[in-house]
Amino acid sequence: VDIKIFIIVAVIKIALVAFLLLTGVAYMTWLERKVIGHMQNRWGPTRVGPFGLLQPLADGIKFILKEDMVPDKVHKVLYIMAPMLALIMSLISIAVIPFGETISVGGHDTALQITGVAQAHGTPPLDINIGLLIILGATSIGVYGIALAGWSSNSKYALLGSLRASAQMISYELALGLSLVGVLILSGTLSLRGIVDQQIHQPAWLGFLPHWYIFPQFIAFFVYLMAAYAETNRIPFDLPEAETELVAGYHTEYSAMKFAMFFMAEYVNMITVGCVATLLFFGGWHGPSFGPPLVRALLPVIWFSAKIFVFMFVYIWIRGTLPRFRYDQLMAFGWKFLLPIAIVNIIVTSLIVALGA
Amino acid sequence: MFHQILFIIFGAVCIAGAINLLVQRHPINSALSLVVVMGSLALIYLLLGAEFVAAVQVIVYAGAIMVLFVFTIMLLNAGAEERTRGSRIALLVGGPGVVVLVGMISWTIFTNDKQFGMVRIGSMVTSTDNTHGIANLLFRDFLLPFEITSVLVLIAIMGAVVLAGRRR
């Protein structure tokens, strides 16, 4: 591949994906307020634009124009670095996520993935073979953003929030990682594209169910979903920011754009969780294909987005339904319930695979 | 060419992080410098074509072990250390000692580079999968040492739990 064209294409892809992702994040907040509103017999935002559709834009302008305060007694370097770290680490994960096969734009083939390289016609694109590990690594570095935010703020609420957050995220990372091992045993690869290809190209379960790993691995899927909710600090595991006891938790002392960065990081992480669940358990961009060539080319991306949308909706749904866990319950649930189940799932899956081989 | 430039950048970041680790007075700054060192080491592994080792370096060292360090520093609320002026003996012996040591190591490397069989940066980056290679080594060729090591780690964990829980 010519290096100049490669760099130009990569920059275009990064800009496009980042733009779509951040727009998605903005409208995710709109959707959340709307859906939660309707669940609680309210309207949600209605004033700015039709159905309040321009509300995210207004929020964005407000975040940018508000005064950016830095409290007096903070550790300045870390205080400014923490929200950037949180946002950057959440955005890095998106780079390895494949959205579909190769597409051809103006005679130039490109893979629908930032880190994917298109091959000659007919062969699947190249993918990095540690895609899943990069996502797990970025998540584990993202803990620093939250931990340092709380510590550098020099405030008791923020510190308590960040201590809770680090303890919770370290604990649930184990269950999260182990719940994915079952799928990895079945697929035999760490490449996200490879995992999806396995699900698309193998014969259907029982003749009619698509070969998605949700069917043999549904226990692992639920463990993953619960651990992922804890990793993204969402209800019912939002103890790091528990507003009734800790004001706002780790971002108590943050304002304006720095606060918005934590907010965006949380929503980008939610989308990443949805992407990983879709790729590993729901066949990625797999779905019925029909229509003229243009529709046929775009359908995989639409299936992929639709599956992620379902996960985003479930996030909101659960927020509207469940109360918050108590802190000791949260820890006991992670260590005494999710972790053993994940380990048993690995043992059973590997036994079945070993006996079948 | 491209790989060499990246190697120089990350090598410089790695050394700068290591020096910063020693110079900083506050334990949390030192811990974060160590994270930078771990991260740039991971990128150097990646340049050498060891992508699995790079990922594990980030997940285990930078992501898990160093988070525990930072967590402990935050929990104990350790303040900035006082800076001593350092002993004169350390300065007199240590300074020349470092120069001699670095000189000896680089002299050895430069005179014997033929015998060492050096790895060129970027030459090992291929499309083949070395994750499978590591798995075959760990779980087939060296299964017994690997399992014995896991039992050893398990005993260490149990020992830590017993020692910590004895007072109750």
GROMACS .gro file of N, CA and C in nm, chain A residues 8-76:
model
  207
    8ILE      N    1  -0.368   0.932   0.425
    8ILE     CA    2  -0.486   1.016   0.395
    8ILE      C    3  -0.614   0.941   0.428
    9VAL      N    4  -0.622   0.815   0.382
    9VAL     CA    5  -0.744   0.736   0.408
    9VAL      C    6  -0.764   0.718   0.558
   10ALA      N    7  -0.653   0.692   0.630
   10ALA     CA    8  -0.666   0.670   0.775
   10ALA      C    9  -0.720   0.796   0.842
   11VAL      N   10  -0.668   0.914   0.803
   11VAL     CA   11  -0.714   1.039   0.866
   11VAL      C   12  -0.861   1.062   0.837
   12ILE      N   13  -0.902   1.036   0.711
   12ILE     CA   14  -1.044   1.053   0.677
   12ILE      C   15  -1.131   0.961   0.761
   13LYS      N   16  -1.087   0.834   0.771
   13LYS     CA   17  -1.166   0.737   0.848
   13LYS      C   18  -1.177   0.779   0.995
   14ILE      N   19  -1.062   0.823   1.052
   14ILE     CA   20  -1.064   0.863   1.193
   14ILE      C   21  -1.159   0.980   1.214
   15ALA      N   22  -1.151   1.081   1.124
   15ALA     CA   23  -1.236   1.199   1.139
   15ALA      C   24  -1.383   1.159   1.130
   16LEU      N   25  -1.414   1.073   1.031
   16LEU     CA   26  -1.553   1.033   1.010
   16LEU      C   27  -1.607   0.955   1.130
   17VAL      N   28  -1.528   0.857   1.175
   17VAL     CA   29  -1.574   0.774   1.287
   17VAL      C   30  -1.589   0.860   1.413
   18ALA      N   31  -1.491   0.949   1.438
   18ALA     CA   32  -1.499   1.033   1.558
   18ALA      C   33  -1.622   1.123   1.551
   19PHE      N   34  -1.648   1.180   1.431
   19PHE     CA   35  -1.765   1.267   1.417
   19PHE      C   36  -1.893   1.190   1.444
   20LEU      N   37  -1.907   1.072   1.380
   20LEU     CA   38  -2.029   0.993   1.399
   20LEU      C   39  -2.044   0.952   1.544
   21LEU      N   40  -1.931   0.912   1.605
   21LEU     CA   41  -1.935   0.864   1.743
   21LEU      C   42  -1.981   0.975   1.837
   22LEU      N   43  -1.922   1.096   1.822
   22LEU     CA   44  -1.956   1.203   1.915
   22LEU      C   45  -2.098   1.253   1.891
   23THR      N   46  -2.143   1.251   1.762
   23THR     CA   47  -2.283   1.282   1.737
   23THR      C   48  -2.372   1.179   1.805
   24GLY      N   49  -2.331   1.053   1.793
   24GLY     CA   50  -2.406   0.946   1.860
   24GLY      C   51  -2.415   0.970   2.009
   25VAL      N   52  -2.302   1.011   2.068
   25VAL     CA   53  -2.299   1.038   2.212
   25VAL      C   54  -2.397   1.151   2.246
   26ALA      N   55  -2.394   1.258   2.165
   26ALA     CA   56  -2.482   1.372   2.192
   26ALA      C   57  -2.629   1.329   2.188
   27TYR      N   58  -2.665   1.249   2.084
   27TYR     CA   59  -2.806   1.210   2.074
   27TYR      C   60  -2.842   1.099   2.170
   28MET      N   61  -2.739   1.029   2.220
   28MET     CA   62  -2.762   0.932   2.328
   28MET      C   63  -2.815   1.005   2.452
   29THR      N   64  -2.758   1.123   2.484
   29THR     CA   65  -2.805   1.197   2.601
   29THR      C   66  -2.949   1.244   2.578
   30TRP      N   67  -2.978   1.285   2.453
   30TRP     CA   68  -3.115   1.327   2.422
   30TRP      C   69  -3.212   1.211   2.441
   31LEU      N   70  -3.173   1.094   2.384
   31LEU     CA   71  -3.258   0.976   2.392
   31LEU      C   72  -3.282   0.938   2.538
   32GLU      N   73  -3.172   0.944   2.617
   32GLU     CA   74  -3.184   0.904   2.756
   32GLU      C   75  -3.283   0.993   2.829
   33ARG      N   76  -3.270   1.126   2.809
   33ARG     CA   77  -3.362   1.217   2.879
   33ARG      C   78  -3.505   1.198   2.833
   34LYS      N   79  -3.521   1.174   2.703
   34LYS     CA   80  -3.655   1.153   2.648
   34LYS      C   81  -3.718   1.025   2.707
   35VAL      N   82  -3.642   0.913   2.697
   35VAL     CA   83  -3.699   0.784   2.737
   35VAL      C   84  -3.724   0.781   2.887
   36ILE      N   85  -3.625   0.827   2.966
   36ILE     CA   86  -3.643   0.832   3.111
   36ILE      C   87  -3.764   0.920   3.144
   37GLY      N   88  -3.775   1.031   3.073
   37GLY     CA   89  -3.888   1.121   3.095
   37GLY      C   90  -4.019   1.049   3.074
   38HIS      N   91  -4.033   0.980   2.961
   38HIS     CA   92  -4.159   0.912   2.934
   38HIS      C   93  -4.185   0.800   3.033
   39MET      N   94  -4.075   0.732   3.078
   39MET     CA   95  -4.094   0.626   3.177
   39MET      C   96  -4.144   0.682   3.308
   40GLN      N   97  -4.106   0.807   3.339
   40GLN     CA   98  -4.147   0.868   3.465
   40GLN      C   99  -4.265   0.964   3.446
   41ASN      N  100  -4.338   0.946   3.334
   41ASN     CA  101  -4.456   1.029   3.310
   41ASN      C  102  -4.423   1.176   3.294
   42ARG      N  103  -4.310   1.207   3.232
   42ARG     CA  104  -4.275   1.347   3.201
   42ARG      C  105  -4.253   1.353   3.051
   43TRP      N  106  -4.218   1.472   3.000
   43TRP     CA  107  -4.196   1.486   2.856
   43TRP      C  108  -4.050   1.480   2.817
   44GLY      N  109  -3.959   1.512   2.910
   44GLY     CA  110  -3.820   1.526   2.869
   44GLY      C  111  -3.801   1.656   2.794
   45PRO      N  112  -3.686   1.681   2.730
   45PRO     CA  113  -3.665   1.808   2.660
   45PRO      C  114  -3.762   1.825   2.543
   46THR      N  115  -3.828   1.940   2.536
   46THR     CA  116  -3.922   1.965   2.427
   46THR      C  117  -3.902   2.102   2.364
   47ARG      N  118  -3.826   2.192   2.429
   47ARG     CA  119  -3.828   2.333   2.390
   47ARG      C  120  -3.739   2.365   2.272
   48VAL      N  121  -3.616   2.304   2.269
   48VAL     CA  122  -3.518   2.343   2.167
   48VAL      C  123  -3.537   2.256   2.044
   49GLY      N  124  -3.594   2.312   1.938
   49GLY     CA  125  -3.615   2.235   1.816
   49GLY      C  126  -3.732   2.141   1.829
   50PRO      N  127  -3.773   2.076   1.716
   50PRO     CA  128  -3.884   1.980   1.723
   50PRO      C  129  -3.847   1.861   1.811
   51PHE      N  130  -3.935   1.821   1.901
   51PHE     CA  131  -3.911   1.712   1.999
   51PHE      C  132  -3.786   1.737   2.082
   52GLY      N  133  -3.740   1.860   2.094
   52GLY     CA  134  -3.618   1.888   2.168
   52GLY      C  135  -3.493   1.834   2.101
   53LEU      N  136  -3.500   1.815   1.967
   53LEU     CA  137  -3.390   1.749   1.897
   53LEU      C  138  -3.261   1.832   1.898
   54LEU      N  139  -3.271   1.963   1.915
   54LEU     CA  140  -3.149   2.045   1.915
   54LEU      C  141  -3.094   2.063   2.055
   55GLN      N  142  -3.155   1.997   2.153
   55GLN     CA  143  -3.110   2.010   2.291
   55GLN      C  144  -2.962   1.974   2.310
   56PRO      N  145  -2.911   1.863   2.251
   56PRO     CA  146  -2.768   1.831   2.268
   56PRO      C  147  -2.679   1.944   2.219
   57LEU      N  148  -2.718   2.008   2.109
   57LEU     CA  149  -2.639   2.120   2.055
   57LEU      C  150  -2.635   2.233   2.156
   58ALA      N  151  -2.753   2.266   2.212
   58ALA     CA  152  -2.759   2.372   2.312
   58ALA      C  153  -2.674   2.338   2.433
   59ASP      N  154  -2.681   2.210   2.476
   59ASP     CA  155  -2.599   2.166   2.590
   59ASP      C  156  -2.451   2.183   2.559
   60GLY      N  157  -2.413   2.144   2.436
   60GLY     CA  158  -2.272   2.155   2.397
   60GLY      C  159  -2.224   2.299   2.403
   61ILE      N  160  -2.304   2.391   2.347
   61ILE     CA  161  -2.266   2.532   2.349
   61ILE      C  162  -2.254   2.581   2.492
   62LYS      N  163  -2.348   2.537   2.577
   62LYS     CA  164  -2.345   2.578   2.717
   62LYS      C  165  -2.216   2.529   2.785
   63PHE      N  166  -2.179   2.402   2.760
   63PHE     CA  167  -2.057   2.348   2.821
   63PHE      C  168  -1.934   2.427   2.779
   64ILE      N  169  -1.930   2.467   2.650
   64ILE     CA  170  -1.812   2.538   2.600
   64ILE      C  171  -1.807   2.679   2.658
   65LEU      N  172  -1.924   2.744   2.671
   65LEU     CA  173  -1.924   2.885   2.711
   65LEU      C  174  -1.916   2.906   2.862
   66LYS      N  175  -1.945   2.803   2.941
   66LYS     CA  176  -1.940   2.821   3.086
   66LYS      C  177  -1.799   2.850   3.133
   67GLU      N  178  -1.788   2.920   3.247
   67GLU     CA  179  -1.655   2.951   3.299
   67GLU      C  180  -1.586   2.822   3.343
   68ASP      N  181  -1.460   2.806   3.301
   68ASP     CA  182  -1.384   2.686   3.333
   68ASP      C  183  -1.308   2.709   3.463
   69MET      N  184  -1.369   2.666   3.575
   69MET     CA  185  -1.308   2.696   3.705
   69MET      C  186  -1.206   2.589   3.743
   70VAL      N  187  -1.094   2.633   3.800
   70VAL     CA  188  -0.999   2.541   3.862
   70VAL      C  189  -0.993   2.578   4.010
   71PRO      N  190  -1.043   2.491   4.100
   71PRO     CA  191  -1.043   2.525   4.242
   71PRO      C  192  -0.902   2.550   4.293
   72ASP      N  193  -0.894   2.615   4.410
   72ASP     CA  194  -0.767   2.669   4.459
   72ASP      C  195  -0.666   2.561   4.497
   73LYS      N  196  -0.711   2.459   4.574
   73LYS     CA  197  -0.616   2.368   4.636
   73LYS      C  198  -0.601   2.236   4.560
   74VAL      N  199  -0.624   2.236   4.429
   74VAL     CA  200  -0.613   2.110   4.356
   74VAL      C  201  -0.470   2.087   4.311
   75HIS      N  202  -0.439   1.960   4.279
   75HIS     CA  203  -0.311   1.927   4.215
   75HIS      C  204  -0.331   1.958   4.067
   76LYS      N  205  -0.276   2.073   4.023
   76LYS     CA  206  -0.322   2.129   3.896
   76LYS      C  207  -0.298   2.038   3.776
   0.00000   0.00000   0.00000
